[in-house]
Structures are given as structure tokens and as C-alpha cells.
Coordinates of C-alpha atoms and ligand atoms in Angstrom, one line a residue:
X797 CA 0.0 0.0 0.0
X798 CA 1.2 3.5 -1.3
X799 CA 1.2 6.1 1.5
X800 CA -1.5 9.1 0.0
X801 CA 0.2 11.0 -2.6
X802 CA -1.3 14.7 -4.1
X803 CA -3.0 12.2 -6.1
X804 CA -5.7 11.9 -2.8
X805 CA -6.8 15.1 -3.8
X806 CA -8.5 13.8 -6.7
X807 CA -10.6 10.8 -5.1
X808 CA -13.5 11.5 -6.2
X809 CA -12.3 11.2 -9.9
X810 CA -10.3 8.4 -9.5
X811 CA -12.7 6.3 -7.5
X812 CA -15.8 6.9 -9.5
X813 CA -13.9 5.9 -12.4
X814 CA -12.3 3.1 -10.6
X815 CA -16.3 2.0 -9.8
X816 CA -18.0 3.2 -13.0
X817 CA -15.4 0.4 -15.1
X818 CA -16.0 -2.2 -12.6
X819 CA -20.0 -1.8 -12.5
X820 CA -20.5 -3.7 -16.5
X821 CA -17.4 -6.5 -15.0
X822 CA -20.1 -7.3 -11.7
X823 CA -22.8 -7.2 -13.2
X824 CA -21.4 -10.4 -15.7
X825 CA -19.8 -11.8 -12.7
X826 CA -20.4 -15.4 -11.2
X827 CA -19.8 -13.1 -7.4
X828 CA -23.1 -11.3 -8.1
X829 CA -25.0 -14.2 -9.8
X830 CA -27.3 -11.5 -11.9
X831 CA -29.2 -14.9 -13.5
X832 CA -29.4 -16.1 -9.9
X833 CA -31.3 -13.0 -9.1
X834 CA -33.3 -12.5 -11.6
X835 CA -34.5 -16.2 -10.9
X836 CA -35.6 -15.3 -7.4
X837 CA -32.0 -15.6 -5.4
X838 CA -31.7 -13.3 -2.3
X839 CA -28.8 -11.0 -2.5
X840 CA -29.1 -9.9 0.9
X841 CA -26.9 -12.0 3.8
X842 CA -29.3 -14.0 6.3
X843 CA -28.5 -11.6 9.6
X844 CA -29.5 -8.2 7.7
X845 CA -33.1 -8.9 7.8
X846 CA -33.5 -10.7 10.7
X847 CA -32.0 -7.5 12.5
X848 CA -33.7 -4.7 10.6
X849 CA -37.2 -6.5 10.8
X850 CA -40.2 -6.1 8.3
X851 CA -39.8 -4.2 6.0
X852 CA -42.9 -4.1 4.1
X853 CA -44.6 -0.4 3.0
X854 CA -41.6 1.3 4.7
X855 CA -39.3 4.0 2.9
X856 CA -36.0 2.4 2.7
X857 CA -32.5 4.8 1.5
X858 CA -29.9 2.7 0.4
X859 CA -26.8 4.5 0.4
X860 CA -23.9 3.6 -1.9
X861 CA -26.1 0.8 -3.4
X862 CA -24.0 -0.1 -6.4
X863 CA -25.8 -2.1 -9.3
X864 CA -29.0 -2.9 -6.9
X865 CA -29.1 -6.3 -6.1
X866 CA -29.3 -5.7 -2.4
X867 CA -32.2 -2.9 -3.0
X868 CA -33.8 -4.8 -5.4
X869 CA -33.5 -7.4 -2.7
X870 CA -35.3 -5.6 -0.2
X871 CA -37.9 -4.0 -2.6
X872 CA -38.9 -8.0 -3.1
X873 CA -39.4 -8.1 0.8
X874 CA -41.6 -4.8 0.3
X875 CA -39.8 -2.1 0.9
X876 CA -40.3 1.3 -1.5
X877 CA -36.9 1.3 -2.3
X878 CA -34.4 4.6 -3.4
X879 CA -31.1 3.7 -4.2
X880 CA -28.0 6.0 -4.2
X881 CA -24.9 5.9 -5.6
X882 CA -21.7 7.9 -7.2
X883 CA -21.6 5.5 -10.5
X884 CA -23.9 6.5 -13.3
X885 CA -22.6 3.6 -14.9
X886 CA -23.4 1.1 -11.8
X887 CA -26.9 2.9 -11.5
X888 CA -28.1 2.4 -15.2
X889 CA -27.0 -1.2 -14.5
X890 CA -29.4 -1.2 -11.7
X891 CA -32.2 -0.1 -13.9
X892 CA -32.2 -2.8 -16.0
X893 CA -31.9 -5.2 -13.3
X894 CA -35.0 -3.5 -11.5
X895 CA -37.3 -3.5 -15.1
X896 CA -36.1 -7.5 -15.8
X897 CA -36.6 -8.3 -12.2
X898 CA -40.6 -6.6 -12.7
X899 CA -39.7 -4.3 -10.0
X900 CA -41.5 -1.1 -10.9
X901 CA -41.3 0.6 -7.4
X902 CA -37.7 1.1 -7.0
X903 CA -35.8 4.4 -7.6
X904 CA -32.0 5.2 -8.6
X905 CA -30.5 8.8 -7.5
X906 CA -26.8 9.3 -8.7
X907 CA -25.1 11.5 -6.2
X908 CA -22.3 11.4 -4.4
X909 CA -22.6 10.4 -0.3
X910 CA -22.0 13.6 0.7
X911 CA -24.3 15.7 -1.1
X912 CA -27.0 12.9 -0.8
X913 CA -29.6 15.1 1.0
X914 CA -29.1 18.0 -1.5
X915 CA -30.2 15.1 -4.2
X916 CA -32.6 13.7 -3.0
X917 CA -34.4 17.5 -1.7
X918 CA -34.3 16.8 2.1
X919 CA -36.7 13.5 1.6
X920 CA -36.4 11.5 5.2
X921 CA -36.4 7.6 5.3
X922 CA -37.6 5.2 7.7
X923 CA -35.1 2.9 6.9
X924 CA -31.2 4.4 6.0
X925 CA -29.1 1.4 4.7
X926 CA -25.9 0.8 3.3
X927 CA -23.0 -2.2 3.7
X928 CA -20.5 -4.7 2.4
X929 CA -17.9 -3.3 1.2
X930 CA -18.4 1.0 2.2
X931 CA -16.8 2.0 5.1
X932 CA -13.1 2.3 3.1
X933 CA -14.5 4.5 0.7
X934 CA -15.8 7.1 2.8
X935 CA -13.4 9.6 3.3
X936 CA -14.8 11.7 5.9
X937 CA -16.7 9.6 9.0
X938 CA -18.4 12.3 10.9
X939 CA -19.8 14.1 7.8
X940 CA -21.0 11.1 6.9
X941 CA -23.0 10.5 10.0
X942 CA -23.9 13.8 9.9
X943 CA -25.8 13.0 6.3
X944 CA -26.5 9.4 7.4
X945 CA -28.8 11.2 10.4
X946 CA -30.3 14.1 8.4
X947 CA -31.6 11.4 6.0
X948 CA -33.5 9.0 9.0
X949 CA -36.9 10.6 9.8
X950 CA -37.8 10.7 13.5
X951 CA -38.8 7.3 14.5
X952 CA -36.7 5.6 11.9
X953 CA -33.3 4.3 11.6
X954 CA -29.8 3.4 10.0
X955 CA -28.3 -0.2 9.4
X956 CA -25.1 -0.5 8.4
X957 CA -23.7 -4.4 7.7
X958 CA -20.2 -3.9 6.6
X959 CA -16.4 -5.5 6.4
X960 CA -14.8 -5.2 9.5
X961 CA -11.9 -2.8 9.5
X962 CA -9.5 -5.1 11.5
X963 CA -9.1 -7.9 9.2
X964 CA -8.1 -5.0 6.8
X965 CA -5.2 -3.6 8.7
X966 CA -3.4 -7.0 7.6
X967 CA -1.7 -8.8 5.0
X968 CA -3.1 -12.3 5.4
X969 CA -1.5 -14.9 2.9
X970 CA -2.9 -18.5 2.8
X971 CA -5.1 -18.2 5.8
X972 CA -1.7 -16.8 8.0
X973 CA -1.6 -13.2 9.0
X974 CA 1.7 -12.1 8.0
X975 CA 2.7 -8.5 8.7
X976 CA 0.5 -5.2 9.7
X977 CA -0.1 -2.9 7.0
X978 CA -0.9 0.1 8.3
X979 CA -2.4 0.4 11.9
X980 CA -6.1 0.1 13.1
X981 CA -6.2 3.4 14.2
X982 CA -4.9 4.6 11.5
X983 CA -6.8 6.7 8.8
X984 CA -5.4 6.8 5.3
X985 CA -6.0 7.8 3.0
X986 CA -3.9 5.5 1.0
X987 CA -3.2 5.0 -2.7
X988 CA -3.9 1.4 -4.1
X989 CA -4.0 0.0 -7.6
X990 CA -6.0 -2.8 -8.6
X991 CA -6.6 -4.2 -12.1
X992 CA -9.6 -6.7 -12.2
X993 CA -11.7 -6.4 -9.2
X994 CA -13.1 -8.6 -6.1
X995 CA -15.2 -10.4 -8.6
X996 CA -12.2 -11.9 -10.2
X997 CA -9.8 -11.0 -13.2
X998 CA -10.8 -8.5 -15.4
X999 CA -9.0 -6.3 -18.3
X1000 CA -9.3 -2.6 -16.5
X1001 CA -7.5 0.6 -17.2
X1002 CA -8.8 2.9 -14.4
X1003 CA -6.5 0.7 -11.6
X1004 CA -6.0 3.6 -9.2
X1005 CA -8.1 4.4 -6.3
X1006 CA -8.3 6.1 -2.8
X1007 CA -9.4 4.5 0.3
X1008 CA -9.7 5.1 4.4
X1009 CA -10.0 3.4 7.2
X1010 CA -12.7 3.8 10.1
X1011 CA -12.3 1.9 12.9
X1012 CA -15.3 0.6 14.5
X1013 CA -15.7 3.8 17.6
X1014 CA -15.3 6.4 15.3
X1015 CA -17.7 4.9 13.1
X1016 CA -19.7 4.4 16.5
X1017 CA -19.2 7.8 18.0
X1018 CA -19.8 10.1 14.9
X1019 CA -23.0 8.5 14.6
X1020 CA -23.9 8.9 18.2
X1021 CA -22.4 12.5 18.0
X1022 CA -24.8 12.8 14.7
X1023 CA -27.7 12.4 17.2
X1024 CA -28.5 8.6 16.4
X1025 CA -29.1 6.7 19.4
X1026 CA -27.1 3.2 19.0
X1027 CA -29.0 0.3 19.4
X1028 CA -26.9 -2.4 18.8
X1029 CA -23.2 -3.4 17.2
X1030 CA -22.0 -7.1 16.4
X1031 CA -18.7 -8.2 15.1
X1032 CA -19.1 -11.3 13.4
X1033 CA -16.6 -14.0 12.6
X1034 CA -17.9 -14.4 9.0
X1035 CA -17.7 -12.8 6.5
X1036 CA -19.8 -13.1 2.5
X1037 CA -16.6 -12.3 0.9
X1038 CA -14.0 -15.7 0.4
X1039 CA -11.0 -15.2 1.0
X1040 CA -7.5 -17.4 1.2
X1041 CA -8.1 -19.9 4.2
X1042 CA -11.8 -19.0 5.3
X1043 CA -13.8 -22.2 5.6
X1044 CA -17.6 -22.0 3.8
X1045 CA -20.3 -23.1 6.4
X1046 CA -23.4 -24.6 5.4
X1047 CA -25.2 -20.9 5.5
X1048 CA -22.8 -19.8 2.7
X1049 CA -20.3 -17.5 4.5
X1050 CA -16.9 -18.0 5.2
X1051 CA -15.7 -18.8 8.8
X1052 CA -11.8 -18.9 10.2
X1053 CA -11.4 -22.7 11.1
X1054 CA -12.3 -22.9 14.5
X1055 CA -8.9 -24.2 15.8
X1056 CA -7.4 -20.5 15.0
X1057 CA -7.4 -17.0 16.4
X1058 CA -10.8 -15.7 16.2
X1059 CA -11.2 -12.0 14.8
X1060 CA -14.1 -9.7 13.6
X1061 CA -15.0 -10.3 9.8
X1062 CA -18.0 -8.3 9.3
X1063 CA -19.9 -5.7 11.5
X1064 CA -23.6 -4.3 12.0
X1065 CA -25.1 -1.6 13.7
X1066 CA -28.2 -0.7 13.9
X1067 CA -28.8 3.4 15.2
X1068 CA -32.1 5.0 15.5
X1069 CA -33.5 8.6 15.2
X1070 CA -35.6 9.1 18.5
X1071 CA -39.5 10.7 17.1
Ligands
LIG1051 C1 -18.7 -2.4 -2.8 S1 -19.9 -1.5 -3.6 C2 -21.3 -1.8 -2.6 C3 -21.7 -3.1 -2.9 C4 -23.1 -3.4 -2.6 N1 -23.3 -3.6 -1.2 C5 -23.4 -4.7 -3.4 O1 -23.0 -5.7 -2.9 O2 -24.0 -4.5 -4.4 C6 -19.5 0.2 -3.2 C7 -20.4 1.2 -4.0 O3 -20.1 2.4 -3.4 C8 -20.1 3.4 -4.4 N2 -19.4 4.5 -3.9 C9 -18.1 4.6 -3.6 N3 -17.8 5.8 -3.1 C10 -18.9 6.5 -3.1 C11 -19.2 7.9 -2.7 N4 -18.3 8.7 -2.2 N5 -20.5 8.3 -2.9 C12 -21.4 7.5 -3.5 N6 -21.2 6.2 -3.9 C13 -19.9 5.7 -3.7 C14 -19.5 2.7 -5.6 O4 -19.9 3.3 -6.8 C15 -20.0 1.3 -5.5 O5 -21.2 1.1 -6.3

């Protein structure tokens, strides 16, 4: 990892591009199983509804949604779904997947996090969601939470269900953590280049993006400094995302074998907006 260069300054270029290449490569990708979901699959992981309840009739915001399989996921459980992301090119994806799915309720903003409530007029949601795989690309944590609460109407609340930030702060190689690369408290940003993407090899030229790290209390604390009243956090010790030595269980996610050190995978949170 590159320690941030003057080329930081121009994250927002290089990650949108970065995103806007990638969006086409996941969408024809057996990670995101499109055919899978158009045939009924479930994007969403097995602990995200069971903690944010029924969602049926309720406004749901989800933040940073990518090419909408999750908020396609949870328009199929009922939700009236608005989706929100920086990628023009991930959103238009999302479109097609909404009008082949039959899912006429669901809406797509393109905006970037920041300036989401500007977008989308000062609307308020009684669901704010976003997750797997958003925390690193949010460069500022308590403007974020500061948008996150403005968009939660009173009564509502946000769910986050996201990578952890410690496995992050390692190089792990065959299942055996082998150095730190950078600390957990520490905040980037960093440079990285990537060709090809999580989703496997891929021919890109736009290899070059920015990303942070929030470890989990200042994640906590700018919500709860946002005015969001916290109502639970979970590590987990699984993770969606396989990588190099994780174990699958029967559920589909990927454990550390039970005879190793045991660390946090993924995270959720749930925060709500007092009426
Ligand atoms: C890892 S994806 C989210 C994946 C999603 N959970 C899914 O599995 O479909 C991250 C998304 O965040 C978007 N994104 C990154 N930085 C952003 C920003 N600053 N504002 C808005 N969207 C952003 C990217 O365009 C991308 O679609």
C-alpha cells in the first residue's frame, strides 16, 4: 500500500472511475450471480433482515447501493426502495436489473454520499441502509453521519452491515496473518492499484483508487455524535466475501477454522432517530 500521494486530492475522480469500469465487470460476474437473481435468489446476507425487521410499506434509503441487487433485494421483501450511488454507470445497471426483475417501485438517484440530501431535496427515510464493502470509501466519518442522520426521519433508523476494519489492517496470505499494513487506528487515506476487481480478473485501465479506514468507535461515536441513538453493534466472525483460508459453512459464509485466532470479519449496527 502507497502512503497518500497529491494524487488523494483527486478521489472523487479516481474512485468513481475506478467504480463506473467495474460496474459492466459485476454485473457479468459469477460473485453477483445477476441470473441467480433475476430467478428469485436473495442477495441480501441472512442476519441483515432478521436484524432490521419487516420491511414491508416502509421508505428504505440505500446508500452507496451499487448495481441494486441488495435494493432490489429488499424491494422484493416490500420495501419502496431509493437507491443512491456515485456510479452513473453502476446505476443504469441497476435499472435494467430493477425493469427485468418486474420491480416497478424502485428508484435510482446518482449522487455522491456527501451531497445525498441535496439530491434527493431533504426526503427522510424510515429505513437508511448501506454495507459490504463502504466504510473504506468514505473519506470523511463524521460528515457522513452527519448526512446518514439528516436522512433517518424521526422514528426511523440506519443499518449498516459492513467489512470489518480489523481484518483490513493485515496482509493475510494462505489463511496466515503475515505483517500489519498500516495500523487500526490509522486513517489513510492511502493509494492502491487494482486491475480486475473482487469479482475476479478483469481487463481494466482505471486501476487507481483512494481509500480510508474507520475503525469501529469512530464509526460508533460520529453517529452517536450525529444524534442517532445506537442500538446495537455485532462483530461477526464471518464474512460473505471468500478469501484465502476462510472455511464456507453450510449458511454460505466464510468462517476462520475454529482451531485459529478468532477476529471480527464483518460488522452491524443498527442506530435509531428518536421521534
Ligand atoms: C462495494 S460497492 C457496494 C456493494 C453493494 N453492497 C453490493 O454488494 O452490491 C460500493 C459502492 O459504493 C459506491 N461509492 C463509492 N464511493 C462513493 C461515494 N463517495 N459516494 C457515493 N457512492 C460511492 C460505488 O460506486 C459502489 O457502487
Amino acid at each position: 500500500m502507497e502512503v497518500a500521494s497529491s494524487l488523494a486530492d483527486d478521489w472523487l475522480r479516481l474512485n468513481r472511475a475506478w467504480w463506473d469500469e467495474r460496474a459492466p465487470v459485476h454485473a457479468a460476474s459469477g460473485f453477483y450471480d445477476v441470473p441467480g437473481f433475476l430467478a428469485g435468489r436473495d442477495s441480501l446476507r441472512a442476519f441483515e433482515p432478521a436484524e432490521v425487521g419487516d420491511v414491508r410499506g416502509k421508505r428504505l434509503l440505500h446508500l452507496m447501493c451499487h448495481i441494486g441487487l441488495d435494493s432490489l433485494s429488499w424491494a422484493r421483501r416490500g420495501a419502496v426502495v431509493t437507491g443512491l450511488d456515485f456510479s452513473q454507470a453502476a446505476l443504469d445497471t441497476a435499472v435494467i436489473l430493477a425493469g427485468r426483475a418486474g420491480i416497478g417501485s424502485a428508484r435510482f438517484v446518482a449522487a455522491e454520499v456527501s451531497d445525498a440530501s441535496r439530491a434527493l431535496a431533504g426526503e427522510t427515510f424510515d429505513i437508511v441502509y448501506t454495507g459490504t464493502g463502504v466504510s473504506q470509501w468514505i473519506p470523511d466519518i463524521d460528515s457522513w453521519a452527519r448526512t446518514v442522520a439528516a436522512l433517518v426521519a424521526p422514528g426511523g433508523f440506519f443499518y449498516i452491515a459492513d467489512y470489518h476494519p480489523f481484518p483490513d489492517s493485515f496482509d493475510i496470505v494462505d489463511g496466515e496473518v503475515r505483517r500489519l499494513r498500516h495500523g487500526y487506528l490509522d486513517r489513510g487515506p492511502w493509494v492502491e492499484h487494482a486491475a480486475g476487481s473482487y469479482t475476479g480478473p478483469a481487463e481494466t485501465s482505471a486501476n487507481a483508487f483512494i481509500k480510508w479506514n474507520h475503525h469501529i468507535g469512530s464509526v460508533v461515536n460520529a453517529l452517536a455524535t450525529a444524534g442517532l441513538r445506537i442500538e446495537f453493534l455485532h462483530e461477526y466472525g464471518f464474512t460473505d466475501a471468500p478469501f484465502h483460508g476462510l472455511e464456507r459453512g453450510e449458511d454460505g459464509l466464510w468462517r476462520i477454522p475454529a482451531d485459529q485466532f478468532q477476529i471480527p470479519l464483518m460488522f452491524s449496527l443498527r442506530a435509531a432517530k428518536d421521534p
